[in-house]
mmCIF file of C-alpha atoms in Angstrom:
data_model
loop_
_atom_site.group_PDB
_atom_site.id
_atom_site.type_symbol
_atom_site.label_atom_id
_atom_site.label_comp_id
_atom_site.label_asym_id
_atom_site.label_seq_id
_atom_site.Cartn_x
_atom_site.Cartn_y
_atom_site.Cartn_z
ATOM 1 C CA MET A 1 -14.459 -1.858 21.593
ATOM 2 C CA PRO A 2 -17.251 -3.207 18.989
ATOM 3 C CA GLY A 3 -21.094 -2.605 20.097
ATOM 4 C CA SER A 4 -19.575 -0.256 22.349
ATOM 5 C CA GLY A 5 -21.255 3.196 21.586
ATOM 6 C CA ASP A 6 -17.264 4.361 20.848
ATOM 7 C CA PHE A 7 -17.482 4.953 16.993
ATOM 8 C CA TYR A 8 -14.129 5.407 16.335
ATOM 9 C CA GLY A 9 -12.945 2.736 18.460
ATOM 10 C CA THR A 10 -14.983 0.509 15.967
ATOM 11 C CA LEU A 11 -13.710 1.548 12.848
ATOM 12 C CA GLY A 12 -10.208 1.851 14.514
ATOM 13 C CA VAL A 13 -9.102 5.705 13.896
ATOM 14 C CA PRO A 14 -8.444 8.423 15.673
ATOM 15 C CA ARG A 15 -10.847 11.221 17.135
ATOM 16 C CA ASN A 16 -9.513 13.815 14.832
ATOM 17 C CA ALA A 17 -9.333 10.859 11.523
ATOM 18 C CA SER A 18 -10.033 12.705 8.393
ATOM 19 C CA GLN A 19 -13.102 11.684 6.309
ATOM 20 C CA GLU A 20 -10.523 9.860 3.944
ATOM 21 C CA GLU A 21 -9.403 8.209 6.564
ATOM 22 C CA ILE A 22 -12.762 6.961 8.340
ATOM 23 C CA GLN A 23 -13.928 6.108 4.559
ATOM 24 C CA ARG A 24 -11.038 3.790 4.099
ATOM 25 C CA ALA A 25 -11.495 2.428 7.218
ATOM 26 C CA TYR A 26 -14.965 1.395 6.538
ATOM 27 C CA ARG A 27 -14.732 0.324 3.425
ATOM 28 C CA LYS A 28 -11.375 -2.282 4.345
ATOM 29 C CA LEU A 29 -13.699 -3.434 7.753
ATOM 30 C CA ALA A 30 -16.833 -3.651 5.680
ATOM 31 C CA ARG A 31 -15.492 -5.952 2.781
ATOM 32 C CA GLU A 32 -13.953 -8.015 5.956
ATOM 33 C CA TYR A 33 -17.020 -8.644 7.288
ATOM 34 C CA HIS A 34 -19.643 -8.713 4.899
ATOM 35 C CA PRO A 35 -22.236 -11.487 5.519
ATOM 36 C CA ASP A 36 -21.986 -12.652 2.065
ATOM 37 C CA VAL A 37 -18.174 -12.929 2.195
ATOM 38 C CA ASN A 38 -17.396 -13.667 5.898
ATOM 39 C CA LYS A 39 -19.229 -16.963 7.342
ATOM 40 C CA ASP A 40 -18.056 -16.490 11.081
ATOM 41 C CA PRO A 41 -21.767 -16.418 13.206
ATOM 42 C CA SER A 42 -20.208 -12.660 14.517
ATOM 43 C CA ALA A 43 -19.631 -11.286 11.673
ATOM 44 C CA GLU A 44 -22.988 -9.899 10.797
ATOM 45 C CA ASP A 45 -23.068 -8.131 14.245
ATOM 46 C CA ARG A 46 -19.533 -6.931 13.703
ATOM 47 C CA PHE A 47 -20.661 -5.677 9.965
ATOM 48 C CA LYS A 48 -23.174 -3.533 11.587
ATOM 49 C CA ASP A 49 -21.665 -2.254 14.509
ATOM 50 C CA VAL A 50 -18.907 -0.956 11.698
ATOM 51 C CA SER A 51 -22.090 0.624 9.066
ATOM 52 C CA GLU A 52 -23.802 2.294 12.193
ATOM 53 C CA ALA A 53 -20.021 4.188 13.443
ATOM 54 C CA TYR A 54 -19.803 4.904 9.563
ATOM 55 C CA SER A 55 -23.583 6.212 9.365
ATOM 56 C CA VAL A 56 -22.579 8.569 11.983
ATOM 57 C CA LEU A 57 -18.837 9.342 11.429
ATOM 58 C CA SER A 58 -19.196 9.856 7.848
ATOM 59 C CA ASP A 59 -21.663 13.148 7.960
ATOM 60 C CA PRO A 60 -19.944 16.391 9.028
ATOM 61 C CA GLU A 61 -22.878 17.412 10.898
ATOM 62 C CA THR A 62 -23.804 14.149 12.486
ATOM 63 C CA ARG A 63 -19.982 13.654 13.261
ATOM 64 C CA ARG A 64 -20.278 17.078 14.943
ATOM 65 C CA ARG A 65 -23.151 15.799 17.531
ATOM 66 C CA TYR A 66 -21.783 13.080 18.233
ATOM 67 C CA ASP A 67 -18.205 14.535 19.183
ATOM 68 C CA ALA A 68 -20.550 17.307 21.440
ATOM 69 C CA PHE A 69 -23.074 15.066 22.670
ATOM 70 C CA GLY A 70 -21.527 11.540 22.596
ATOM 71 C CA PRO A 71 -23.773 8.360 22.253
ATOM 72 C CA ASP A 72 -26.619 10.485 23.201
ATOM 73 C CA PHE A 73 -26.407 13.161 20.586
ATOM 74 C CA ARG A 74 -29.597 11.459 18.763
ATOM 75 C CA GLN A 75 -31.474 12.351 22.066
ATOM 76 C CA VAL A 76 -30.616 16.298 21.944
ATOM 77 C CA PRO A 77 -33.056 18.660 20.530
ATOM 78 C CA PRO A 78 -31.613 20.837 18.162
ATOM 79 C CA ASP A 79 -29.469 23.802 18.960
ATOM 80 C CA VAL A 80 -28.809 22.698 22.705
ATOM 81 C CA ASP A 81 -25.484 23.850 23.612
ATOM 82 C CA PRO A 82 -22.868 21.385 24.648
ATOM 83 C CA GLU A 83 -22.004 22.765 28.248
ATOM 84 C CA THR A 84 -25.453 23.471 29.064
ATOM 85 C CA TRP A 85 -26.507 19.690 28.117
ATOM 86 C CA ALA A 86 -23.115 18.462 30.270
ATOM 87 C CA ARG A 87 -24.021 20.506 33.084
ATOM 88 C CA ALA A 88 -27.624 19.241 33.261
ATOM 89 C CA ARG A 89 -26.779 15.618 32.500
ATOM 90 C CA ALA A 90 -24.098 15.905 35.976
ATOM 91 C CA GLY A 91 -26.580 17.627 37.582
ATOM 92 C CA ALA A 92 -29.613 14.859 36.755
ATOM 93 C CA GLY A 93 -27.066 12.335 38.069
ATOM 94 C CA ARG A 94 -26.694 14.035 41.226
ATOM 95 C CA ARG A 95 -30.048 13.889 42.175
ATOM 96 C CA ARG A 96 -30.479 10.376 41.012
ATOM 97 C CA ALA A 97 -27.666 9.236 43.547
ATOM 98 C CA ARG A 98 -29.107 11.049 46.212
ATOM 99 C CA ALA A 99 -31.865 9.484 45.434
ATOM 100 C CA GLY A 100 -30.600 6.168 45.581
ATOM 101 C CA ALA A 101 -31.649 5.717 42.093
ATOM 102 C CA GLY A 102 -29.055 3.077 39.467
ATOM 103 C CA ALA A 103 -28.911 5.175 36.185
ATOM 104 C CA GLY A 104 -30.841 2.824 34.114
ATOM 105 C CA ARG A 105 -29.695 1.625 30.563
ATOM 106 C CA GLY A 106 -31.256 2.168 26.995
ATOM 107 C CA GLY A 107 -31.249 0.684 23.746
ATOM 108 C CA GLY A 108 -31.989 3.931 22.423
ATOM 109 C CA TRP A 109 -32.711 4.241 18.612
ATOM 110 C CA ARG A 110 -32.461 1.063 16.275
ATOM 111 C CA GLY A 111 -32.892 0.855 12.642
ATOM 112 C CA GLY A 112 -34.542 -2.294 12.063
ATOM 113 C CA GLY A 113 -35.104 -3.460 8.605
ATOM 114 C CA ALA A 114 -32.006 -1.352 7.130
ATOM 115 C CA GLY A 115 -29.259 -3.688 8.513
ATOM 116 C CA PHE A 116 -27.769 -1.428 11.272
ATOM 117 C CA GLY A 117 -28.479 1.074 13.903
ATOM 118 C CA ALA A 118 -27.474 3.163 16.953
ATOM 119 C CA GLY A 119 -27.373 2.457 20.134
ATOM 120 C CA MET A 120 -27.428 5.630 22.715
ATOM 121 C CA GLY A 121 -25.990 4.092 25.455
ATOM 122 C CA GLU A 122 -27.727 5.868 29.327
ATOM 123 C CA GLU A 123 -31.561 6.585 28.532
ATOM 124 C CA VAL A 124 -31.602 10.121 29.645
ATOM 125 C CA ASP A 125 -34.695 12.097 30.553
ATOM 126 C CA LEU A 126 -34.812 14.701 28.728
ATOM 127 C CA GLU A 127 -37.775 16.378 31.078
ATOM 128 C CA GLU A 128 -35.484 16.013 34.106
ATOM 129 C CA LEU A 129 -32.555 16.920 32.408
ATOM 130 C CA PHE A 130 -33.902 20.451 31.798
ATOM 131 C CA GLY A 131 -35.843 21.169 34.837
ATOM 132 C CA GLY A 132 -32.273 21.626 36.257
ATOM 133 C CA ILE A 133 -31.929 24.818 34.087
ATOM 134 C CA PHE A 134 -35.463 26.232 33.755
ATOM 135 C CA GLY A 135 -36.367 26.293 36.822
ATOM 136 C CA GLY A 136 -37.584 23.448 37.324
ATOM 137 C CA ARG A 137 -40.463 23.559 34.918
ATOM 138 C CA GLY A 138 -39.034 19.972 33.397
ATOM 139 C CA GLY A 139 -39.900 21.897 29.841
ATOM 140 C CA ARG A 140 -43.683 22.253 30.447
ATOM 141 C CA GLY A 141 -44.704 25.656 30.153
ATOM 142 C CA TRP A 142 -42.666 26.209 27.517
ATOM 143 C CA GLY A 143 -45.059 26.625 24.495
ATOM 144 C CA PRO A 144 -45.075 24.146 22.088
ATOM 145 C CA VAL A 145 -42.325 22.647 21.130
ATOM 146 C CA PRO A 146 -41.236 21.348 17.420
ATOM 147 C CA GLY A 147 -40.128 17.856 17.429
ATOM 148 C CA ALA A 148 -36.621 16.563 16.592
ATOM 149 C CA ASP A 149 -35.078 15.361 13.414
ATOM 150 C CA GLN A 150 -33.916 12.063 13.514
ATOM 151 C CA GLU A 151 -31.651 9.995 11.627
ATOM 152 C CA VAL A 152 -31.541 6.368 10.915
ATOM 153 C CA GLY A 153 -29.359 4.316 8.523
ATOM 154 C CA ILE A 154 -30.446 1.868 5.621
ATOM 155 C CA GLU A 155 -28.070 -0.319 3.739
ATOM 156 C CA LEU A 156 -29.165 -1.010 0.122
ATOM 157 C CA SER A 157 -27.205 -3.588 -2.605
ATOM 158 C CA VAL A 158 -25.819 -1.734 -5.385
ATOM 159 C CA GLU A 159 -28.635 -3.337 -7.508
ATOM 160 C CA GLU A 160 -31.553 -1.459 -5.192
ATOM 161 C CA ALA A 161 -29.522 1.278 -5.563
ATOM 162 C CA TYR A 162 -29.876 1.470 -8.749
ATOM 163 C CA ARG A 163 -33.370 0.899 -9.255
ATOM 164 C CA GLY A 164 -34.853 2.102 -5.917
ATOM 165 C CA GLY A 165 -38.269 0.719 -4.488
ATOM 166 C CA GLU A 166 -40.893 0.295 -1.325
ATOM 167 C CA ARG A 167 -38.693 -0.971 1.442
ATOM 168 C CA THR A 168 -40.128 -2.007 5.050
ATOM 169 C CA ILE A 169 -38.548 -0.549 7.896
ATOM 170 C CA THR A 170 -39.021 -1.096 11.442
ATOM 171 C CA ILE A 171 -37.363 1.590 14.131
ATOM 172 C CA GLU A 172 -37.454 1.595 17.583
ATOM 173 C CA GLY A 173 -37.006 4.219 20.024
ATOM 174 C CA LEU A 174 -38.141 5.643 23.266
ATOM 175 C CA GLY A 175 -41.571 6.447 21.755
ATOM 176 C CA GLY A 176 -41.886 2.324 20.863
ATOM 177 C CA ARG A 177 -41.860 0.613 17.630
ATOM 178 C CA ARG A 178 -42.896 1.747 14.689
ATOM 179 C CA THR A 179 -43.186 -0.004 11.133
ATOM 180 C CA LEU A 180 -43.168 2.467 8.340
ATOM 181 C CA GLU A 181 -43.416 1.666 3.988
ATOM 182 C CA VAL A 182 -40.540 3.746 2.530
ATOM 183 C CA ASP A 183 -40.112 4.654 -1.362
ATOM 184 C CA ILE A 184 -36.592 4.291 -2.294
ATOM 185 C CA PRO A 185 -35.701 6.483 -5.092
ATOM 186 C CA ALA A 186 -33.919 5.050 -7.738
ATOM 187 C CA GLY A 187 -30.243 6.025 -8.236
ATOM 188 C CA VAL A 188 -29.678 6.290 -4.454
ATOM 189 C CA THR A 189 -25.922 7.284 -3.855
ATOM 190 C CA ASP A 190 -23.865 6.507 -0.889
ATOM 191 C CA GLY A 191 -24.406 8.646 1.822
ATOM 192 C CA GLN A 192 -27.457 10.445 0.111
ATOM 193 C CA ARG A 193 -30.501 11.284 2.639
ATOM 194 C CA ILE A 194 -33.981 10.505 2.258
ATOM 195 C CA ARG A 195 -36.516 12.421 4.150
ATOM 196 C CA LEU A 196 -39.635 11.516 5.461
ATOM 197 C CA ALA A 197 -41.459 14.957 6.674
ATOM 198 C CA GLY A 198 -43.115 14.215 9.946
ATOM 199 C CA GLN A 199 -41.654 11.019 10.992
ATOM 200 C CA GLY A 200 -39.339 11.662 13.503
ATOM 201 C CA GLY A 201 -39.540 13.045 17.038
ATOM 202 C CA HIS A 202 -42.922 14.095 18.349
ATOM 203 C CA GLY A 203 -43.652 17.963 19.309
ATOM 204 C CA SER A 204 -45.211 18.912 22.341
ATOM 205 C CA ASP A 205 -48.341 20.921 22.700
ATOM 206 C CA GLY A 206 -49.064 20.251 19.437
ATOM 207 C CA ALA A 207 -46.279 21.037 18.163
ATOM 208 C CA PRO A 208 -45.301 19.661 14.854
ATOM 209 C CA SER A 209 -43.490 16.345 14.700
ATOM 210 C CA GLY A 210 -39.589 16.419 13.556
ATOM 211 C CA ASP A 211 -38.397 14.666 10.101
ATOM 212 C CA LEU A 212 -36.791 11.057 9.503
ATOM 213 C CA TYR A 213 -34.018 10.956 7.556
ATOM 214 C CA LEU A 214 -32.881 7.925 6.303
ATOM 215 C CA ILE A 215 -29.073 8.016 5.484
ATOM 216 C CA ALA A 216 -28.061 5.589 2.200
ATOM 217 C CA ARG A 217 -25.176 3.381 2.759
ATOM 218 C CA ILE A 218 -24.512 1.011 -0.518
ATOM 219 C CA VAL A 219 -22.624 -2.050 0.817
ATOM 220 C CA PRO A 220 -19.516 -3.618 -0.846
ATOM 221 C CA HIS A 221 -20.473 -5.676 -3.877
ATOM 222 C CA PRO A 222 -18.636 -8.568 -4.886
ATOM 223 C CA ARG A 223 -18.316 -7.298 -8.604
ATOM 224 C CA TYR A 224 -19.601 -3.697 -8.534
ATOM 225 C CA ARG A 225 -17.420 -0.543 -7.167
ATOM 226 C CA VAL A 226 -19.716 2.496 -7.154
ATOM 227 C CA GLU A 227 -18.093 5.802 -6.924
ATOM 228 C CA GLY A 228 -20.884 8.533 -7.250
ATOM 229 C CA ARG A 229 -22.899 7.837 -9.446
ATOM 230 C CA ASN A 230 -20.662 5.709 -11.619
ATOM 231 C CA VAL A 231 -20.323 1.967 -11.521
ATOM 232 C CA HIS A 232 -17.041 -0.070 -12.402
ATOM 233 C CA VAL A 233 -16.795 -3.711 -12.793
ATOM 234 C CA ASP A 234 -14.515 -6.054 -14.143
ATOM 235 C CA LEU A 235 -14.460 -7.827 -18.053
ATOM 236 C CA ALA A 236 -13.287 -10.764 -18.492
ATOM 237 C CA VAL A 237 -11.915 -11.846 -22.014
ATOM 238 C CA THR A 238 -10.180 -14.366 -23.827
ATOM 239 C CA PRO A 239 -6.628 -13.589 -25.373
ATOM 240 C CA TRP A 240 -8.582 -14.067 -28.745
ATOM 241 C CA GLU A 241 -11.243 -11.936 -28.309
ATOM 242 C CA ALA A 242 -8.680 -9.466 -26.816
ATOM 243 C CA ALA A 243 -6.492 -9.411 -29.966
ATOM 244 C CA LEU A 244 -9.106 -9.734 -32.646
ATOM 245 C CA GLY A 245 -11.647 -7.421 -31.336
ATOM 246 C CA ALA A 246 -15.079 -8.985 -29.863
ATOM 247 C CA THR A 247 -18.512 -8.225 -28.808
ATOM 248 C CA VAL A 248 -19.077 -9.741 -25.470
ATOM 249 C CA PRO A 249 -21.934 -9.801 -22.530
ATOM 250 C CA LEU A 250 -21.305 -8.410 -19.576
ATOM 251 C CA ASP A 251 -23.829 -8.138 -16.637
ATOM 252 C CA THR A 252 -24.645 -4.430 -15.207
ATOM 253 C CA PRO A 253 -26.912 -3.252 -12.337
ATOM 254 C CA GLY A 254 -29.565 -2.613 -14.658
ATOM 255 C CA GLY A 255 -29.342 -5.703 -16.434
ATOM 256 C CA GLU A 256 -27.270 -7.585 -19.503
ATOM 257 C CA ALA A 257 -25.261 -4.982 -21.636
ATOM 258 C CA LYS A 258 -23.320 -5.464 -24.724
ATOM 259 C CA VAL A 259 -19.388 -4.234 -24.927
ATOM 260 C CA LYS A 260 -17.485 -3.725 -27.795
ATOM 261 C CA VAL A 261 -13.837 -4.931 -27.195
ATOM 262 C CA PRO A 262 -11.618 -3.092 -29.731
ATOM 263 C CA PRO A 263 -9.172 -5.069 -31.350
ATOM 264 C CA GLY A 264 -5.683 -5.293 -29.668
ATOM 265 C CA THR A 265 -7.222 -4.385 -26.183
ATOM 266 C CA SER A 266 -4.641 -5.630 -23.267
ATOM 267 C CA SER A 267 -5.356 -5.443 -19.823
ATOM 268 C CA GLY A 268 -6.280 -2.513 -17.711
ATOM 269 C CA ARG A 269 -8.449 -1.028 -20.934
ATOM 270 C CA ARG A 270 -11.510 0.927 -19.182
ATOM 271 C CA LEU A 271 -14.161 0.578 -21.704
ATOM 272 C CA ARG A 272 -17.316 3.412 -21.335
ATOM 273 C CA LEU A 273 -20.658 2.837 -21.436
ATOM 274 C CA ARG A 274 -22.294 5.805 -20.896
ATOM 275 C CA GLY A 275 -25.123 6.484 -19.056
ATOM 276 C CA ARG A 276 -25.236 2.338 -17.248
ATOM 277 C CA GLY A 277 -24.128 3.793 -14.106
ATOM 278 C CA LEU A 278 -26.737 5.050 -11.517
ATOM 279 C CA PRO A 279 -29.910 6.655 -12.532
ATOM 280 C CA ASN A 280 -30.260 10.687 -11.880
ATOM 281 C CA PRO A 281 -34.048 11.651 -11.454
ATOM 282 C CA ARG A 282 -32.813 15.613 -11.635
ATOM 283 C CA GLY A 283 -30.299 14.831 -14.436
ATOM 284 C CA ALA A 284 -27.899 13.025 -16.076
ATOM 285 C CA PRO A 285 -27.275 9.164 -14.990
ATOM 286 C CA GLY A 286 -23.825 7.846 -13.855
ATOM 287 C CA ASP A 287 -21.796 6.101 -16.280
ATOM 288 C CA LEU A 288 -20.315 2.205 -16.210
ATOM 289 C CA TYR A 289 -16.636 1.636 -16.532
ATOM 290 C CA ALA A 290 -15.624 -2.064 -17.526
ATOM 291 C CA GLU A 291 -11.770 -3.024 -16.980
ATOM 292 C CA VAL A 292 -10.391 -5.343 -19.280
ATOM 293 C CA LYS A 293 -9.240 -8.601 -17.335
ATOM 294 C CA ILE A 294 -7.510 -10.888 -20.087
ATOM 295 C CA MET A 295 -7.869 -14.659 -18.753
ATOM 296 C CA VAL A 296 -6.213 -17.376 -20.217
ATOM 297 C CA PRO A 297 -7.716 -21.331 -19.312
ATOM 298 C CA SER A 298 -6.015 -22.666 -16.141
ATOM 299 C CA LYS A 299 -5.810 -25.970 -18.411
ATOM 300 C CA LEU A 300 -4.486 -26.155 -22.316
ATOM 301 C CA SER A 301 -5.779 -29.216 -24.691
ATOM 302 C CA PRO A 302 -3.004 -30.618 -26.180
ATOM 303 C CA LYS A 303 -4.662 -28.652 -29.428
ATOM 304 C CA GLU A 304 -4.735 -25.447 -27.430
ATOM 305 C CA ARG A 305 -1.018 -25.623 -26.564
ATOM 306 C CA ARG A 306 0.022 -26.260 -29.910
ATOM 307 C CA LEU A 307 -1.552 -23.350 -31.276
ATOM 308 C CA PHE A 308 -0.334 -21.370 -28.527
ATOM 309 C CA GLU A 309 2.761 -22.873 -29.422
ATOM 310 C CA GLU A 310 2.845 -21.883 -32.739
ATOM 311 C CA LEU A 311 1.656 -18.231 -32.148
ATOM 312 C CA ALA A 312 4.317 -17.866 -29.940
ATOM 313 C CA ALA A 313 7.236 -19.337 -32.396
ATOM 314 C CA THR A 314 5.405 -17.006 -35.303
ATOM 315 C CA SER A 315 4.719 -13.620 -33.501
ATOM 316 C CA ASP A 316 7.344 -11.403 -32.776
ATOM 317 C CA PHE A 317 5.337 -9.326 -30.454
ATOM 318 C CA ASP A 318 7.304 -8.400 -26.972
ATOM 319 C CA PRO A 319 4.928 -6.387 -24.516
ATOM 320 C CA ARG A 320 8.467 -5.815 -22.470
ATOM 321 C CA LYS A 321 9.653 -3.704 -24.955
ATOM 322 C CA ARG A 322 8.740 -0.068 -25.432
ATOM 323 C CA SER A 323 8.080 1.331 -28.897
#
């Protein structure tokens, strides 16, 4: 059910789904529910649920923690054994039941400003949980404990991923609401982790805080398709431009480019623009591939019709014959 915390159910895939199956499901649902495409009032919330589920399940380490700890996985400190965590939760639940206290529902971590977050279901008191394991000390007396690393997804358009820049994000968690100004580097790729040192969970007894990782998600675009650092786009040309050759303008994430269409170009031909894909701060940028789509007028003027009829009568070209 969307928004239930069952990320597999949100994407409609089984728990043993491969990474390829998860990616295919995400792309299909993202195209269906993206607010720029789907104007249904509920589409934006559905899109956020889908993006949240993908941000967790597409990362092998995050998925492993989710499989082990369920919706509470972001609360669990690093290196905690799943069986120990399960026993602690069960013991805490029995103690609350005996005390007559109802289990509270918590909102958990949310990634405001990034477009989606991660609901954590039932809120868990870590000191209460671990107090049952470590002799009732509730975490006190262990000495300094470093803060846990945390993750939140951030949605980027293809243009934002290309140029980077400043973004303001708001994070709501157990420690309250925080607003951060973050610098998105140019050339961010889908799934890339952006580290914000010391912005994660707070340490205890003077120990350092953990790090916050922004997980970049490039949202589907109506024109561009991104694969790694390469960008793919359709290039519409006229029949005479394809036949005679031409130089035509093309919008790219980095601005307008001029594309040389060789004479005799057919639909489906890919023209490569070297270095016009996503930038790479540590190496060569990606490329842009323009796929030719030959377009014909939907309505012909009388003169255009006569010219096409003359061409049809004159030319012996038959594309259905193999040369």
